[in-house]
Tab-separated table of C-alpha atoms in Angstrom:
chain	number	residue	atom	x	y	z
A	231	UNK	CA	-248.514	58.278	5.618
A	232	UNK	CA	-247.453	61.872	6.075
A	233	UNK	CA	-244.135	61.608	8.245
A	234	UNK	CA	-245.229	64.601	10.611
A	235	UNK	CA	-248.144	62.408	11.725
A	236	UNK	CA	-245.786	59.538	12.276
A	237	UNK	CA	-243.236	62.018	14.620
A	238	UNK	CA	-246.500	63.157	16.456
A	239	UNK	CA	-247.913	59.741	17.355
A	240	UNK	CA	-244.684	58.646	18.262
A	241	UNK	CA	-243.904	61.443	21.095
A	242	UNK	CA	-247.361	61.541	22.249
A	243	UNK	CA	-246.781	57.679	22.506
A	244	UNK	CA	-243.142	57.921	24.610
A	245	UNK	CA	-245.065	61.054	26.907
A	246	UNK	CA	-247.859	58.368	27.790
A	247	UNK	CA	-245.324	55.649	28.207
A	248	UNK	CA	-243.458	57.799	30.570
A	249	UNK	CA	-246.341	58.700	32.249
A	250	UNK	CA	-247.085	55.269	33.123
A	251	UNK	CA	-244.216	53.646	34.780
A	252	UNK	CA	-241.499	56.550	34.634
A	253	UNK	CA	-242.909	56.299	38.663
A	254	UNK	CA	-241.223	53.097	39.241
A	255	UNK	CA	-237.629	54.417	38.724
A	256	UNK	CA	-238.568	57.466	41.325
A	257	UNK	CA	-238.677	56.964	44.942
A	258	UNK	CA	-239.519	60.338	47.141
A	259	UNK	CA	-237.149	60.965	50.015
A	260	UNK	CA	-237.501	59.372	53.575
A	261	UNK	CA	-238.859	61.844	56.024
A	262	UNK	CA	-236.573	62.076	59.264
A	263	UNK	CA	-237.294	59.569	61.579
A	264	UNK	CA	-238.606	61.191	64.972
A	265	UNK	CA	-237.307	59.994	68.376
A	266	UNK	CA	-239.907	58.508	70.604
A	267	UNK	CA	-238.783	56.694	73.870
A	268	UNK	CA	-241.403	55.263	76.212
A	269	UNK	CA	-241.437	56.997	79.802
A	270	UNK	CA	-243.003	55.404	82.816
A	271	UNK	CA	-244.220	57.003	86.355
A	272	UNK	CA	-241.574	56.158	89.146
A	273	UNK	CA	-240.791	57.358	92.854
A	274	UNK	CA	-237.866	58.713	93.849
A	275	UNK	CA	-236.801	55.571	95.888
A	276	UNK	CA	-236.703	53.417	92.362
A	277	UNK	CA	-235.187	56.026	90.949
A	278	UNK	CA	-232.193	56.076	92.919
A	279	UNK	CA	-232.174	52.547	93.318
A	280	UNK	CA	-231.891	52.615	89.229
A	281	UNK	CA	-229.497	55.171	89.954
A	282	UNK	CA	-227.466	52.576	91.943
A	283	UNK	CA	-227.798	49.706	89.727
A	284	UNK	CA	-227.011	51.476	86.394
A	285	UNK	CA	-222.819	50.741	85.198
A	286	UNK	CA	-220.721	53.242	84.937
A	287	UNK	CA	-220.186	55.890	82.060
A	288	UNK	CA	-217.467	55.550	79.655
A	289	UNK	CA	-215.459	58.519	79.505
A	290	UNK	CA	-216.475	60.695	76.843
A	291	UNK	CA	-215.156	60.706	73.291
A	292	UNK	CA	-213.684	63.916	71.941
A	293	UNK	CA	-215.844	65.817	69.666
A	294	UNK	CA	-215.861	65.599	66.248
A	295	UNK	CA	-215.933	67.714	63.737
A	296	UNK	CA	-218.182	66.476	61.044
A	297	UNK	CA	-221.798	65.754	62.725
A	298	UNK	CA	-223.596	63.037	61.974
A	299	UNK	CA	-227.175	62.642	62.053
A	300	UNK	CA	-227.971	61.484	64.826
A	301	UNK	CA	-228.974	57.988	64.981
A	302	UNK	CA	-231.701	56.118	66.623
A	303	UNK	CA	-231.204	55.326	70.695
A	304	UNK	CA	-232.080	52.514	71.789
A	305	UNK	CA	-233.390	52.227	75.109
A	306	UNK	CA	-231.310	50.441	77.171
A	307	UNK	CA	-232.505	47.550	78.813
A	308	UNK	CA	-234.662	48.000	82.115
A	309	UNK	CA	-233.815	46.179	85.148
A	310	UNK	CA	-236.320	43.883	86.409
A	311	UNK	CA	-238.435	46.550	88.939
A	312	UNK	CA	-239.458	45.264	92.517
A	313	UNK	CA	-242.634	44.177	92.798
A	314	UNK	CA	-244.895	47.394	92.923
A	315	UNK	CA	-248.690	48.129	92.977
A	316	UNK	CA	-250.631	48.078	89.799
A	317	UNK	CA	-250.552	51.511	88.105
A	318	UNK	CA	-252.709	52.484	85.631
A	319	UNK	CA	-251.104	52.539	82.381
A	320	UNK	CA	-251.409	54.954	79.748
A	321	UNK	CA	-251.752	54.305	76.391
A	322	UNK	CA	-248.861	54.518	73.888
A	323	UNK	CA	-249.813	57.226	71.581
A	324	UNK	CA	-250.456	55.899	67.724
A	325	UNK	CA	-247.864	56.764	65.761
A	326	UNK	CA	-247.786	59.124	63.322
A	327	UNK	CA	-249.045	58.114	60.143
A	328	UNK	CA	-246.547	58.497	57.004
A	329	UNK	CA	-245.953	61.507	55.400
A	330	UNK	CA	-248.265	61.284	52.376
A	331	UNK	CA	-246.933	60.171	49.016
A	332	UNK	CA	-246.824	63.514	46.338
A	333	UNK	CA	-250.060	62.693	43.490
A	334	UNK	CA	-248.494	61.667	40.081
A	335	UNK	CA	-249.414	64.781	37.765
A	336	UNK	CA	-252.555	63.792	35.378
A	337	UNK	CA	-251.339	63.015	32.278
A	338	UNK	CA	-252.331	65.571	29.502
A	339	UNK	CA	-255.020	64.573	27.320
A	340	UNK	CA	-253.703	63.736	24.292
A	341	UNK	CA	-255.515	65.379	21.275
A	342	UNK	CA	-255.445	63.447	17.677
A	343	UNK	CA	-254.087	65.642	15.014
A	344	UNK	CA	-256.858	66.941	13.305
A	345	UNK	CA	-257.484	65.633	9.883
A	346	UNK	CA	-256.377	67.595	6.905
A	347	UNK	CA	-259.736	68.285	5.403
A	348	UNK	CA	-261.117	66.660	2.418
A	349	UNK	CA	-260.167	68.086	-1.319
A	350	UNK	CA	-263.353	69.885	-2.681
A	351	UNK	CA	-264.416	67.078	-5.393
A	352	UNK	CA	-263.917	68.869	-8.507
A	353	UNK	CA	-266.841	69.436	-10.714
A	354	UNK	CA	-267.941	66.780	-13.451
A	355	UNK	CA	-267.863	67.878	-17.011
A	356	UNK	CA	-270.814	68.265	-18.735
A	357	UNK	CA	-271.765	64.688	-20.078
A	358	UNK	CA	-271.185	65.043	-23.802
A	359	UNK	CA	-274.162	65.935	-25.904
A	360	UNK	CA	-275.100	62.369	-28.231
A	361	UNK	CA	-275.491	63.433	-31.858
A	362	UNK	CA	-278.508	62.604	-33.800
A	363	UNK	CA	-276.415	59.744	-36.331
A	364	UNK	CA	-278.418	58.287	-39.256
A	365	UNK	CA	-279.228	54.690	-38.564
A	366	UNK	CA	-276.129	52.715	-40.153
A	367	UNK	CA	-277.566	49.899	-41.988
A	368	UNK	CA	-276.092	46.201	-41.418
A	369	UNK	CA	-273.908	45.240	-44.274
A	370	UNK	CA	-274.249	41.996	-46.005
A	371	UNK	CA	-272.805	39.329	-45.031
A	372	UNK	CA	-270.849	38.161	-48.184
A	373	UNK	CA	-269.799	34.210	-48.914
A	374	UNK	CA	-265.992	33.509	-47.873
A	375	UNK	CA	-264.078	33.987	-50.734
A	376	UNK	CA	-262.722	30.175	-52.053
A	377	UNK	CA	-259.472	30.158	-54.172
A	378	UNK	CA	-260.490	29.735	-58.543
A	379	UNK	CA	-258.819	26.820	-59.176
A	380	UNK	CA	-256.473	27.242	-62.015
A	381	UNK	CA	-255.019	24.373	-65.015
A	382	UNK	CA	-251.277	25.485	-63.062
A	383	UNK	CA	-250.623	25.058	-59.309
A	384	UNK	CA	-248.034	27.206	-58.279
A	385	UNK	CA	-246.500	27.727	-54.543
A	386	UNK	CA	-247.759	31.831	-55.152
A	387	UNK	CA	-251.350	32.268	-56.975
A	388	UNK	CA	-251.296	34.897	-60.004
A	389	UNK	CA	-254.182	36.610	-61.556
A	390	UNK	CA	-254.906	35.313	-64.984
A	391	UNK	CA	-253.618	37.849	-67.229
A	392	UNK	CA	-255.713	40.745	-69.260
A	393	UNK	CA	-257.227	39.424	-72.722
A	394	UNK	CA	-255.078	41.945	-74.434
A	395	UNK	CA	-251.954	40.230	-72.607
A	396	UNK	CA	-249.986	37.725	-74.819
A	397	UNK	CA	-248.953	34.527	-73.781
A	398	UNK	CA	-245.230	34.036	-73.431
A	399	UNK	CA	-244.406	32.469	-77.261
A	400	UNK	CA	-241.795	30.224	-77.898
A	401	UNK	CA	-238.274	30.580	-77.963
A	402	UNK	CA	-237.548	32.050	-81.707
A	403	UNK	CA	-234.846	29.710	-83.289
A	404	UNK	CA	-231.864	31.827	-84.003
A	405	UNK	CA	-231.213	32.489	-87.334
A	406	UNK	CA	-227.563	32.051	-88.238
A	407	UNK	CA	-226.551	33.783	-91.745
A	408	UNK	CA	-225.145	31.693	-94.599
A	409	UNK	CA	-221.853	33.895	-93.815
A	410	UNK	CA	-218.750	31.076	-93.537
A	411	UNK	CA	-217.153	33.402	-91.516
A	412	UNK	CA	-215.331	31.742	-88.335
A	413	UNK	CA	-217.719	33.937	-85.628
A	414	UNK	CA	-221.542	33.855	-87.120
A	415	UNK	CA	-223.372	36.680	-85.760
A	416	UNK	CA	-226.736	35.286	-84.179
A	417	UNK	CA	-230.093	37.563	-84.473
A	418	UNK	CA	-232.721	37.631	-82.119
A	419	UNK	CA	-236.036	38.935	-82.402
A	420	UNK	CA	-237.211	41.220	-79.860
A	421	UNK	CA	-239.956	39.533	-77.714
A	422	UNK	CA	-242.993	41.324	-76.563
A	423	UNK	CA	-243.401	41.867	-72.657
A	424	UNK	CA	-246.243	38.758	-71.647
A	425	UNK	CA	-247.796	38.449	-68.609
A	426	UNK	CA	-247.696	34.894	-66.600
A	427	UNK	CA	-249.936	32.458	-66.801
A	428	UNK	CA	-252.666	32.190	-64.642
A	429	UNK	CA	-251.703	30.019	-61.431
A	430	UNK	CA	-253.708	28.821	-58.200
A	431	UNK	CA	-253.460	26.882	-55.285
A	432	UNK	CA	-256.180	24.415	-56.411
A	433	UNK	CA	-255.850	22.229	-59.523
A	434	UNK	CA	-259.005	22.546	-61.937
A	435	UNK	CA	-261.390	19.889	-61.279
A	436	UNK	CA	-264.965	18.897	-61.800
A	437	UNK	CA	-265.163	18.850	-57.898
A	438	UNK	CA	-264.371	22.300	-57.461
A	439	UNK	CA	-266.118	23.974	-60.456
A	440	UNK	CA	-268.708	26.140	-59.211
A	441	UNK	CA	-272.276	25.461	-59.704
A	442	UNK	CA	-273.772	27.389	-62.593
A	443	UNK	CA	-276.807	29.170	-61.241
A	444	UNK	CA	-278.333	28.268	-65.123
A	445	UNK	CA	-278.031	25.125	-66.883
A	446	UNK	CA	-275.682	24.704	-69.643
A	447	UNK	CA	-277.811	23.720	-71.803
A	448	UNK	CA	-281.571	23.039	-72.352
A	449	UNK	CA	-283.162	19.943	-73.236
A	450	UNK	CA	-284.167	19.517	-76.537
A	451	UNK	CA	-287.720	18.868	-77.605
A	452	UNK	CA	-288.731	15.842	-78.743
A	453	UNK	CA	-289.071	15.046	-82.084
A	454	UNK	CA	-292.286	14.419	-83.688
A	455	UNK	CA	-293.109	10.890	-84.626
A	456	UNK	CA	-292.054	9.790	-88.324
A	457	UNK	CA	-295.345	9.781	-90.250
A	458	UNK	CA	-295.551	6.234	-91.879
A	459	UNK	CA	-295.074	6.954	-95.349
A	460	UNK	CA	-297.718	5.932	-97.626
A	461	UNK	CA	-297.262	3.165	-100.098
A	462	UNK	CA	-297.288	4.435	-103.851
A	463	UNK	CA	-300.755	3.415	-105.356
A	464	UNK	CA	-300.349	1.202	-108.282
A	465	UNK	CA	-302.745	1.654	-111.190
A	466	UNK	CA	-303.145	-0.402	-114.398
A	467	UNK	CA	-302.204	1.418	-116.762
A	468	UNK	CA	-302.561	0.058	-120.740
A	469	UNK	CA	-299.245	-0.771	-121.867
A	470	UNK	CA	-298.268	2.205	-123.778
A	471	UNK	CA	-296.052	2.073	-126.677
A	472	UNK	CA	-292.008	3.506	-125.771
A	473	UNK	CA	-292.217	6.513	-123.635
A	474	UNK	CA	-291.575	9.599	-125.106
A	475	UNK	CA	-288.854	11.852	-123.541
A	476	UNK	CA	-290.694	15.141	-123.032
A	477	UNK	CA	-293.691	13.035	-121.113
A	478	UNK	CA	-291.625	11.627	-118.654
A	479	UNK	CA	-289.953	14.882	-117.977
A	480	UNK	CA	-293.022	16.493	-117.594
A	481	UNK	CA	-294.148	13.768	-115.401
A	482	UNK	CA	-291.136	14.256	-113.099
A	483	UNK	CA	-291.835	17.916	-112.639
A	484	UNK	CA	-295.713	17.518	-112.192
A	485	UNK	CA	-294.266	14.909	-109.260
A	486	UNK	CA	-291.630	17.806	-107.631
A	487	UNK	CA	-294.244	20.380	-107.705
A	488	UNK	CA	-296.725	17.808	-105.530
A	489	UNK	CA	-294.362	16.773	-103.543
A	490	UNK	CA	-293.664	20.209	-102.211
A	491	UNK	CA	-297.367	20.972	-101.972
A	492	UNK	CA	-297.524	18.584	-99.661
A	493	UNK	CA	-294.773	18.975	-97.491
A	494	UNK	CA	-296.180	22.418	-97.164
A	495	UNK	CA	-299.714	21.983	-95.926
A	496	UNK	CA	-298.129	19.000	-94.035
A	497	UNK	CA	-295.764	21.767	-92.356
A	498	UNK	CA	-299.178	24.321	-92.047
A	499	UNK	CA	-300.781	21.161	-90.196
A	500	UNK	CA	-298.809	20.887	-87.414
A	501	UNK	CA	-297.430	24.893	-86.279
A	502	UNK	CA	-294.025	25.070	-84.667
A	503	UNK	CA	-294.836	26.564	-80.837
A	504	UNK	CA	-294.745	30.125	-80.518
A	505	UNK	CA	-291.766	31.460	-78.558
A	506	UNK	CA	-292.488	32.910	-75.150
A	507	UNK	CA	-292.628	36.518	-75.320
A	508	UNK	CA	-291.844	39.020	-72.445
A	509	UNK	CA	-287.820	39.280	-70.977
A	510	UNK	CA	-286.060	35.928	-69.978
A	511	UNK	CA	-285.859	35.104	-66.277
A	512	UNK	CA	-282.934	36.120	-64.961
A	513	UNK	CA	-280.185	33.555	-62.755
A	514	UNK	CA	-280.956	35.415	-59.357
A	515	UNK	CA	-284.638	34.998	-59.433
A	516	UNK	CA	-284.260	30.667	-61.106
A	517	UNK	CA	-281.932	30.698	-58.062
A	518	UNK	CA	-284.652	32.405	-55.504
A	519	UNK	CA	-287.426	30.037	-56.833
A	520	UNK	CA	-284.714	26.981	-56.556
A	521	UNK	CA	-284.076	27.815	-52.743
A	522	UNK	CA	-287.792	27.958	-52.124
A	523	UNK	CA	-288.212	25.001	-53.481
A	524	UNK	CA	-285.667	23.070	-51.637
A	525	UNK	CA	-286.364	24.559	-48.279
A	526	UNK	CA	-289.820	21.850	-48.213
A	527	UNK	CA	-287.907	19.054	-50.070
A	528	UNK	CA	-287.910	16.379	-47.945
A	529	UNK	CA	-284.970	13.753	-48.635
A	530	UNK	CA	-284.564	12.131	-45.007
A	531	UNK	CA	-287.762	9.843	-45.911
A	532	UNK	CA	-286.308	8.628	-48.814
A	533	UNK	CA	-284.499	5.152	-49.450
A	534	UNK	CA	-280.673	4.709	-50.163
A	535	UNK	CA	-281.800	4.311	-53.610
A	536	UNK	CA	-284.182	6.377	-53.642
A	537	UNK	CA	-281.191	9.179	-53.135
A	538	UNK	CA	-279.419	8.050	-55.823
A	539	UNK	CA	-282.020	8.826	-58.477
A	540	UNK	CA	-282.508	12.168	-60.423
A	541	UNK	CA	-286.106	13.013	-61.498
A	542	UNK	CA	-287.276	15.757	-64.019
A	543	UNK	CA	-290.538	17.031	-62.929
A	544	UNK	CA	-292.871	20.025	-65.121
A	545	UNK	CA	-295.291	21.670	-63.574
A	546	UNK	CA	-297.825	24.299	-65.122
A	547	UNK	CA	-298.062	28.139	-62.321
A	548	UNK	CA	-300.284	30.320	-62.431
A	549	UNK	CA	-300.160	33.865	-62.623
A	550	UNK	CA	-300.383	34.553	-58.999
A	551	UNK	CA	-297.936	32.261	-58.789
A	552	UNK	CA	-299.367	28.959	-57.431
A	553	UNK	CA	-298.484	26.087	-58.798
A	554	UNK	CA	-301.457	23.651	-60.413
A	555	UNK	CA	-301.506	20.226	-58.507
A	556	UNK	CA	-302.803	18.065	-61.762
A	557	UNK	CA	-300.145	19.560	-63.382
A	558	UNK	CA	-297.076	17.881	-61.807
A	559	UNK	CA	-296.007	15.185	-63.811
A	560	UNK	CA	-292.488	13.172	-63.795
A	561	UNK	CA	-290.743	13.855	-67.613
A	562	UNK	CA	-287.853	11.651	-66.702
A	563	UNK	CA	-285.327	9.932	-64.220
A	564	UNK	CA	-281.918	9.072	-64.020
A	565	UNK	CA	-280.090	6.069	-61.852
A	566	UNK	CA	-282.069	3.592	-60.070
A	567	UNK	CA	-285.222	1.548	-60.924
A	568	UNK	CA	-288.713	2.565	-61.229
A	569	UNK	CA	-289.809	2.455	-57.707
A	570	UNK	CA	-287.092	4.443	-56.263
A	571	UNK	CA	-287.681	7.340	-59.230
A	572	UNK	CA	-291.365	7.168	-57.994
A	573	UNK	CA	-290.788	7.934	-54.567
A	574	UNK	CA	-288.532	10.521	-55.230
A	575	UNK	CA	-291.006	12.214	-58.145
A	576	UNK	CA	-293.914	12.148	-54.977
A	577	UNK	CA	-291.093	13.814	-52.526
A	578	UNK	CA	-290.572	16.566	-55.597
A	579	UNK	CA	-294.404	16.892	-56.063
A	580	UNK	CA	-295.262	16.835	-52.129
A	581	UNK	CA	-292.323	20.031	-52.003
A	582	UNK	CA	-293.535	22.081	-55.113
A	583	UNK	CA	-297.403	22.184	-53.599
A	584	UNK	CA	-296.341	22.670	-49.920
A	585	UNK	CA	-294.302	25.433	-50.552
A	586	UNK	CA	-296.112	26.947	-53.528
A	587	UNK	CA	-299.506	27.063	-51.226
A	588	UNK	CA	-299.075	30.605	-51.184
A	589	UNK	CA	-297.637	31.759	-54.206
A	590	UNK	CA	-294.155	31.855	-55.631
A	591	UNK	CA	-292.574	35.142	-55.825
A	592	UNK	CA	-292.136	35.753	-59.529
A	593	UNK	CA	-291.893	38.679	-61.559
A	594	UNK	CA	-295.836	38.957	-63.062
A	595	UNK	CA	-294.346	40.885	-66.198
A	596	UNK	CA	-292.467	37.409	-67.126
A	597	UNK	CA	-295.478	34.994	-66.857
A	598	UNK	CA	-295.168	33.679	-70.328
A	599	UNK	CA	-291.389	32.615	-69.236
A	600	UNK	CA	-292.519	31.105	-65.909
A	601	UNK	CA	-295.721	29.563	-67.046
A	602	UNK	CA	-293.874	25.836	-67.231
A	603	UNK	CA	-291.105	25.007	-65.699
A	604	UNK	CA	-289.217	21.964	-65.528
A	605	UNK	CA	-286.992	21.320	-62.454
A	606	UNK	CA	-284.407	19.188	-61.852
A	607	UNK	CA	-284.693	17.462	-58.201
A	608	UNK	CA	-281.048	16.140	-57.256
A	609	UNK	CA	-280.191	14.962	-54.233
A	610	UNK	CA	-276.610	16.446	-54.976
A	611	UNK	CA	-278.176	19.834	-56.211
A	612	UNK	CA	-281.189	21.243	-57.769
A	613	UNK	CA	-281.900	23.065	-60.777
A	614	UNK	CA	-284.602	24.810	-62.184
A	615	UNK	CA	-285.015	24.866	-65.875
């Protein structure tokens, strides 16, 4: 608070304070007490027999200097009077009434301090103006990093040096000359500057190799059945005096040249498959058509063994993309017996035509690439071949 509103309250506090009972420790002065004696009507006779009665006066006192107020007389006391008619009495006059006490002054009004007026609120600043910003586009969530596992662990990873970097080579023997003499001077080759050797915090396993978003390798076709090969046809032949040398050479070269006549139209017979033409399918979109895939694959119905089996399943898509139902057939399976590799082919099939009802998205310009395709259903992981 402001301290000359505290010293204001505080005397206008004491002034009504003393208003109030500063009365009690004033007392107005007595007014002098009047005389009054009471008189009665008498005839001479009583009065000089009061006269006769009354003691006598002491002799006077000698006068003093100082006066003193005079005090109240008191009457003296009134001999018994003879018996005497009834008088009418008068009545004593009332006293007089008190002098009247002076009016306490009215105590002055007290009046608050007036209130220091309010500040003027200053003015608000102009809200600032919002600038037309492009829309900022989300960014991608990318995976959390894992550490590479490396064939070192070390307490502090390194990056695996440049492919120009050499790896530190061994120490160089010393070569000591054939000198005898007592201190052989010892020669050192000058080492290039290598880099470390790669180090992690993870040992290189299988467990933590990273899943290859293509397979390693393909399968490779199967080979055509041997054709049975025909038993030679044996003729009688008249028994022909010694063979002559030139004959049977001819003979053997008349054989050679049939033999690759028919290995040729045998070869002409059955074509090799032509190659798919158009641009191989990239990882990103055998990964895309993987995750599709898997998002209807429905493992939870399947038996414990059932899990445990890996089935290969080929399936023929057309070019918008939908896959063709008579199409899906099991190539092989891996783990398990024949029952549990069924179910888990009908669980593959049941996935491929409930989420290829619509279409897959694949690239139309690559429809000789995508035309069959072979996938790989794992309960582990999935490929797509």
């Amino acid at each position: 608070m402001d301290k000359g509103v505290i010293i204001s309250g505080a005397g206008h506090a004491g002034l009504i304070l003393w208003v109030l009972v500063g009365g009690f420790f004033q007392r107005p002065d007595d007014a002098l007490a009047v005389p009054v004696t009471e008189v009665s009507l008498m005839s001479g006779s009583e009065f000089e027999a009061l006269l006769a009665n009354a003691p006598t006066a002491p002799a006077p006192e000698p006068a003093q200097t100082e006066i003193a107020a005079p005090a109240p007389s008191e009457p003296d006391p009134e001999p018994a009077p003879p018996p005497a008619p009834e008088q009418e009495t008068r009545p004593e006059p009332a006293p007089p009434p008190p002098a009247p006490l002076p009016e306490p002054e009215p105590a002055p009004a007290v009046q608050p301090d007036p209130a220091p007026p309010a500040p003027e609120p200053e003015p608000a600043p102009p809200a600032p103006v919002a600038e037309d910003l492009p829309p900022v586009e989300a960014p991608l969530i990318a995976a959390r990093p894992r550490p590479r596992p490396a064939d070192r662990v070390a307490p502090t990873p390194t990056e695996a040096p440049p492919p120009e970097a050499l790896p530190d080579p061994a120490p160089p023997t010393p070569a000591v000359t054939p000198d005898p003499s007592p201190e052989p001077q010892v020669v050192e080759e000058e080492r290039p500057e290598t880099a470390p050797e790669e180090a992690g915090t993870e040992l290189a396993t299988e467990a933590n190799q990273p899943e290859p978003l293509a397979p390693a390798a393909s399968a490779r076709p199967r080979a055509r059945p041997p054709q049975a090969a025909q038993p030679p046809v044996q003729t009688a032949t008249p028994a022909d005096p010694a063979p002559q040398p030139p004959a049977a050479s001819s003979d053997a070269v008349a054989d050679a040249v049939a033999d690759a006549v028919a290995a040729a139209v045998g070869g002409a017979a059955d074509p090799a498959p032509a190659a798919a033409a158009g641009p191989p399918m990239t990882a990103g979109e055998k990964d895309a058509l993987r995750v599709a895939v898997q998002q209807c694959w429905n493992v939870g119905s399947l038996s414990s063994e059932a899990l445990m089996v890996t089935v290969t399943v080929a399936v023929t898509v057309a070019q918008t993309g939908v896959p063709d139902a008579g199409s899906i057939r099991m190539i092989e399976f891996e783990g398990g017996s024949e029952g549990a590799a069924r179910q888990a082919f009908e669980a593959a099939r049941r996935a491929i035509i409930r989420c290829g009802a619509n279409g897959f998205a694949l690239p139309p310009e690559k429809y000789d690439q995508w035309r069959d395709i072979e996938m790989v259903f794992n309960p582990e992981r999935m490929r797509i071949r």
